[in-house]
Amino acid sequence: MVFSHLIFLYAFLPLLMLLFFVSKNGAWRRGVLLAFSLIFYAWGEPVYILLMLGSAALNYLFGLLVAACRTHGGKKAALAVGIGINLALLGVFKYAGFAVEALNFLPGLDLPVPEIALPLGISFYTFQAMTYIIDVYRGRCQPQLRFGKVLLYICLFPQLVAGPIVRYVDVEAQMERCHVSVSQINTGLWRFMVGLAKKVVFSNTCGLACQNFFANAGNTVLGNWGGILFYALQIYFDFSGYSDMAIGLGHMFGFTFPENFNYPYIARSITDFWRRWHMTLSGWFRDYVYIPLGGNRCSKARWLLNIFTVWMLTGLWHGAHWNFILWGLYYAVFLVLEKTLLHKVLDKLPGVLRNIYAMFIVLVGWMLFYYEGGQALVGVGKLFGIGVTGFTSTYTGDLFYENGLLLIAAIICATPLGRNLLTVGRNCLQRRTDPQLAYATERAFKTLVIVILLLVCTLRLVGDSFNPFIYFRF
C-alpha cells in the first residue's frame, strides 16, 4: 500500500484515525497504530512481514543484551554481533545476487546467481533497528523492556518503507504519550496534502515527461538533458513528497519526525546539496559511520579513505549495482575537491553561478542513478554528445514546448518561493487584523487548499495508472 492510493486515502487512513481517537489511553492507541502498521506492510509484503518482525525481535533482544553486559568489552561484543546479524540479513536479501555476479568475474567461476526478491523498505528499517542498539550501547537511551514498543518504533507505517530514518531516542517519549493536539492535526493534514500534491501532480507528470524525452529524443544532446532534468524533478517530488506525507502523518498521530529535505536544488555547492537532500540518511552515515571511522580528526590519507568509504557505502545502500557505487564515489570526488581546492573559487563566485555549478554536477550524477550497469556511462556520454546523432531536433523542441509550463511550475515549486509567499501573506494579515481573525483566516485558507488538493489528486489517481514510488526499490 502507498500513501497515494485511493484505498489508503479513503479507507485505511479514515478508519485508523477513527479507532485511534476513540481509544481511551496511550496503550490502546499504540495498539491501534501497531495493528494498522502491520496491515500496511502486509498489504504489499505478506511474506516478508515475517522478516521485519524477526528484525524487530532480534534488535529488541540485542538491546537488552547490550545493556545487560557489565563490561565494556562485553557490550562491544554484543553490539558487534547484533550489527553483524543486521548487515547479514540486509546482505542476503539485497546484495547476494550482486556479490555472486562480482565473484563470477574471477577466472573459472560460474556460480549460479540467486534471485531473491527485495523486501519492501528493508534498507530503511534495518538502519533504524541498528540505530536503536547502537544508541543503547552509547548510553543515549535505555533498553526498552516492552517488545511492542520496539516493534512499533521499527514498523510505524508513516516512515516504514521510505523514511525519513527516525532514531529511537527522538520518538521514545512520543510513543509513550501518544497525545495529539488539534494544532498537530491541522499541521499534519496540511503537510500531508502538500506531499500528496508533490507526488501525484508533479512527480508522476515529470516522470511521464522524462520517459518521453528519453524514448523519443534520446538521440540528441538536448533531449538527454531534458530527460535528466525531468528525472531530477521527478525524483525530488517523489521522495520529498513521500517524506512530507510521512511527516504529516506523524503529526496527525502525535509524532515529530525529522526533516528530510530542505530545497536541495537551490544548493550552491555539492556540500550544500548533501546538507539538504535526504538529510536523515546523510546524518545517519555521519554519526554512525564517518565519525566512528575518525571523521576528519586524523591524517589526511585516513580522512580521504573515510570519505570515500562512506560515499561508496552510501551509493551501495541505494542499490546492488555498480552504477550506484560509481554514483557514490562520484560525489566523494567533488566533496573532497570542494573541501581542499574548489571552496576558494566557489566563495568568490556569485550565488547564481554557484547554483549552476552545483546543479550541473547533480544532473550528471542523476544520469548515473537513472541507468543500470554499463548504460549509466553511455547515458553520461550522451549528455556531452557521445553516441547521439545531433545537438537537437524538431521533435526535441516540440517536447520542450509541450512540457514548458510543467517545467516552469515544477522548478518554482522546488524552491522556497511558495513557502515565502505564504509567510509574507501571513505577516501582512497579522499586521492588519487582530490575531484571532488572522488565525481564523489562515485556517480557512489552508482548509480550502487542502480540499482542493484532495479533489485534484483524487481525480488524477482515478484517471492515471502511472503512480510509482522511486525510492521503494531501495
PDB file of N, CA and C in Angstrom, residues 221-257:
ATOM      1  N   VAL A 221      21.560  15.575 -27.891  1.00  0.00           N
ATOM      2  CA  VAL A 221      22.143  16.068 -26.637  1.00  0.00           C
ATOM      3  C   VAL A 221      21.082  16.769 -25.799  1.00  0.00           C
ATOM      4  N   LEU A 222      20.340  17.691 -26.434  1.00  0.00           N
ATOM      5  CA  LEU A 222      19.349  18.462 -25.686  1.00  0.00           C
ATOM      6  C   LEU A 222      18.229  17.569 -25.170  1.00  0.00           C
ATOM      7  N   GLY A 223      17.882  16.519 -25.933  1.00  0.00           N
ATOM      8  CA  GLY A 223      16.854  15.588 -25.484  1.00  0.00           C
ATOM      9  C   GLY A 223      17.268  14.852 -24.224  1.00  0.00           C
ATOM     10  N   ASN A 224      18.549  14.478 -24.122  1.00  0.00           N
ATOM     11  CA  ASN A 224      19.032  13.803 -22.921  1.00  0.00           C
ATOM     12  C   ASN A 224      19.086  14.739 -21.724  1.00  0.00           C
ATOM     13  N   TRP A 225      19.450  16.005 -21.975  1.00  0.00           N
ATOM     14  CA  TRP A 225      19.429  16.968 -20.871  1.00  0.00           C
ATOM     15  C   TRP A 225      17.993  17.219 -20.407  1.00  0.00           C
ATOM     16  N   GLY A 226      17.057  17.259 -21.350  1.00  0.00           N
ATOM     17  CA  GLY A 226      15.653  17.399 -20.962  1.00  0.00           C
ATOM     18  C   GLY A 226      15.168  16.217 -20.152  1.00  0.00           C
ATOM     19  N   GLY A 227      15.544  15.009 -20.597  1.00  0.00           N
ATOM     20  CA  GLY A 227      15.130  13.809 -19.872  1.00  0.00           C
ATOM     21  C   GLY A 227      15.666  13.774 -18.458  1.00  0.00           C
ATOM     22  N   ILE A 228      16.957  14.109 -18.286  1.00  0.00           N
ATOM     23  CA  ILE A 228      17.540  14.013 -16.946  1.00  0.00           C
ATOM     24  C   ILE A 228      17.068  15.165 -16.060  1.00  0.00           C
ATOM     25  N   LEU A 229      16.712  16.314 -16.677  1.00  0.00           N
ATOM     26  CA  LEU A 229      16.155  17.413 -15.891  1.00  0.00           C
ATOM     27  C   LEU A 229      14.796  17.029 -15.322  1.00  0.00           C
ATOM     28  N   PHE A 230      13.950  16.411 -16.145  1.00  0.00           N
ATOM     29  CA  PHE A 230      12.646  15.978 -15.645  1.00  0.00           C
ATOM     30  C   PHE A 230      12.790  14.818 -14.662  1.00  0.00           C
ATOM     31  N   TYR A 231      13.805  13.976 -14.856  1.00  0.00           N
ATOM     32  CA  TYR A 231      14.032  12.909 -13.873  1.00  0.00           C
ATOM     33  C   TYR A 231      14.447  13.499 -12.525  1.00  0.00           C
ATOM     34  N   ALA A 232      15.293  14.528 -12.557  1.00  0.00           N
ATOM     35  CA  ALA A 232      15.707  15.186 -11.313  1.00  0.00           C
ATOM     36  C   ALA A 232      14.509  15.757 -10.576  1.00  0.00           C
ATOM     37  N   LEU A 233      13.592  16.358 -11.321  1.00  0.00           N
ATOM     38  CA  LEU A 233      12.378  16.892 -10.705  1.00  0.00           C
ATOM     39  C   LEU A 233      11.472  15.763 -10.225  1.00  0.00           C
ATOM     40  N   GLN A 234      11.361  14.699 -11.018  1.00  0.00           N
ATOM     41  CA  GLN A 234      10.531  13.560 -10.619  1.00  0.00           C
ATOM     42  C   GLN A 234      11.018  12.955  -9.305  1.00  0.00           C
ATOM     43  N   ILE A 235      12.307  12.692  -9.196  1.00  0.00           N
ATOM     44  CA  ILE A 235      12.815  12.018  -8.004  1.00  0.00           C
ATOM     45  C   ILE A 235      12.748  12.936  -6.787  1.00  0.00           C
ATOM     46  N   TYR A 236      12.913  14.252  -7.001  1.00  0.00           N
ATOM     47  CA  TYR A 236      12.780  15.179  -5.881  1.00  0.00           C
ATOM     48  C   TYR A 236      11.350  15.207  -5.370  1.00  0.00           C
ATOM     49  N   PHE A 237      10.388  15.421  -6.257  1.00  0.00           N
ATOM     50  CA  PHE A 237       8.992  15.494  -5.820  1.00  0.00           C
ATOM     51  C   PHE A 237       8.497  14.136  -5.307  1.00  0.00           C
ATOM     52  N   ASP A 238       9.022  13.048  -5.870  1.00  0.00           N
ATOM     53  CA  ASP A 238       8.658  11.714  -5.407  1.00  0.00           C
ATOM     54  C   ASP A 238       9.099  11.500  -3.963  1.00  0.00           C
ATOM     55  N   PHE A 239      10.373  11.732  -3.700  1.00  0.00           N
ATOM     56  CA  PHE A 239      10.927  11.398  -2.387  1.00  0.00           C
ATOM     57  C   PHE A 239      10.602  12.459  -1.347  1.00  0.00           C
ATOM     58  N   SER A 240      10.707  13.743  -1.723  1.00  0.00           N
ATOM     59  CA  SER A 240      10.353  14.782  -0.743  1.00  0.00           C
ATOM     60  C   SER A 240       8.853  14.771  -0.479  1.00  0.00           C
ATOM     61  N   GLY A 241       8.057  14.419  -1.518  1.00  0.00           N
ATOM     62  CA  GLY A 241       6.616  14.295  -1.311  1.00  0.00           C
ATOM     63  C   GLY A 241       6.289  13.181  -0.345  1.00  0.00           C
ATOM     64  N   TYR A 242       6.959  12.032  -0.493  1.00  0.00           N
ATOM     65  CA  TYR A 242       6.744  10.930   0.449  1.00  0.00           C
ATOM     66  C   TYR A 242       7.152  11.353   1.855  1.00  0.00           C
ATOM     67  N   SER A 243       8.298  12.032   1.980  1.00  0.00           N
ATOM     68  CA  SER A 243       8.754  12.482   3.298  1.00  0.00           C
ATOM     69  C   SER A 243       7.766  13.462   3.913  1.00  0.00           C
ATOM     70  N   ASP A 244       7.226  14.382   3.100  1.00  0.00           N
ATOM     71  CA  ASP A 244       6.222  15.323   3.602  1.00  0.00           C
ATOM     72  C   ASP A 244       4.987  14.578   4.104  1.00  0.00           C
ATOM     73  N   MET A 245       4.545  13.580   3.338  1.00  0.00           N
ATOM     74  CA  MET A 245       3.378  12.806   3.766  1.00  0.00           C
ATOM     75  C   MET A 245       3.672  12.042   5.053  1.00  0.00           C
ATOM     76  N   ALA A 246       4.873  11.465   5.143  1.00  0.00           N
ATOM     77  CA  ALA A 246       5.248  10.732   6.348  1.00  0.00           C
ATOM     78  C   ALA A 246       5.296  11.661   7.560  1.00  0.00           C
ATOM     79  N   ILE A 247       5.905  12.838   7.393  1.00  0.00           N
ATOM     80  CA  ILE A 247       5.998  13.799   8.496  1.00  0.00           C
ATOM     81  C   ILE A 247       4.602  14.298   8.874  1.00  0.00           C
ATOM     82  N   GLY A 248       3.754  14.542   7.862  1.00  0.00           N
ATOM     83  CA  GLY A 248       2.387  14.978   8.134  1.00  0.00           C
ATOM     84  C   GLY A 248       1.589  13.922   8.884  1.00  0.00           C
ATOM     85  N   LEU A 249       1.695  12.674   8.462  1.00  0.00           N
ATOM     86  CA  LEU A 249       1.012  11.586   9.171  1.00  0.00           C
ATOM     87  C   LEU A 249       1.539  11.455  10.590  1.00  0.00           C
ATOM     88  N   GLY A 250       2.842  11.654  10.755  1.00  0.00           N
ATOM     89  CA  GLY A 250       3.411  11.607  12.102  1.00  0.00           C
ATOM     90  C   GLY A 250       2.755  12.638  13.002  1.00  0.00           C
ATOM     91  N   HIS A 251       2.636  13.869  12.524  1.00  0.00           N
ATOM     92  CA  HIS A 251       1.973  14.924  13.302  1.00  0.00           C
ATOM     93  C   HIS A 251       0.540  14.527  13.665  1.00  0.00           C
ATOM     94  N   MET A 252      -0.172  13.903  12.722  1.00  0.00           N
ATOM     95  CA  MET A 252      -1.564  13.558  12.947  1.00  0.00           C
ATOM     96  C   MET A 252      -1.730  12.503  14.041  1.00  0.00           C
ATOM     97  N   PHE A 253      -0.645  11.771  14.344  1.00  0.00           N
ATOM     98  CA  PHE A 253      -0.728  10.738  15.383  1.00  0.00           C
ATOM     99  C   PHE A 253       0.237  11.007  16.540  1.00  0.00           C
ATOM    100  N   GLY A 254       0.695  12.263  16.643  1.00  0.00           N
ATOM    101  CA  GLY A 254       1.456  12.669  17.815  1.00  0.00           C
ATOM    102  C   GLY A 254       2.956  12.504  17.725  1.00  0.00           C
ATOM    103  N   PHE A 255       3.512  12.334  16.515  1.00  0.00           N
ATOM    104  CA  PHE A 255       4.949  12.134  16.357  1.00  0.00           C
ATOM    105  C   PHE A 255       5.563  13.291  15.570  1.00  0.00           C
ATOM    106  N   THR A 256       6.759  13.669  15.963  1.00  0.00           N
ATOM    107  CA  THR A 256       7.513  14.674  15.229  1.00  0.00           C
ATOM    108  C   THR A 256       8.720  13.997  14.603  1.00  0.00           C
ATOM    109  N   PHE A 257       8.653  13.764  13.305  1.00  0.00           N
ATOM    110  CA  PHE A 257       9.742  13.125  12.584  1.00  0.00           C
ATOM    111  C   PHE A 257      10.719  14.183  12.080  1.00  0.00           C
TER     112      PHE A 257
END
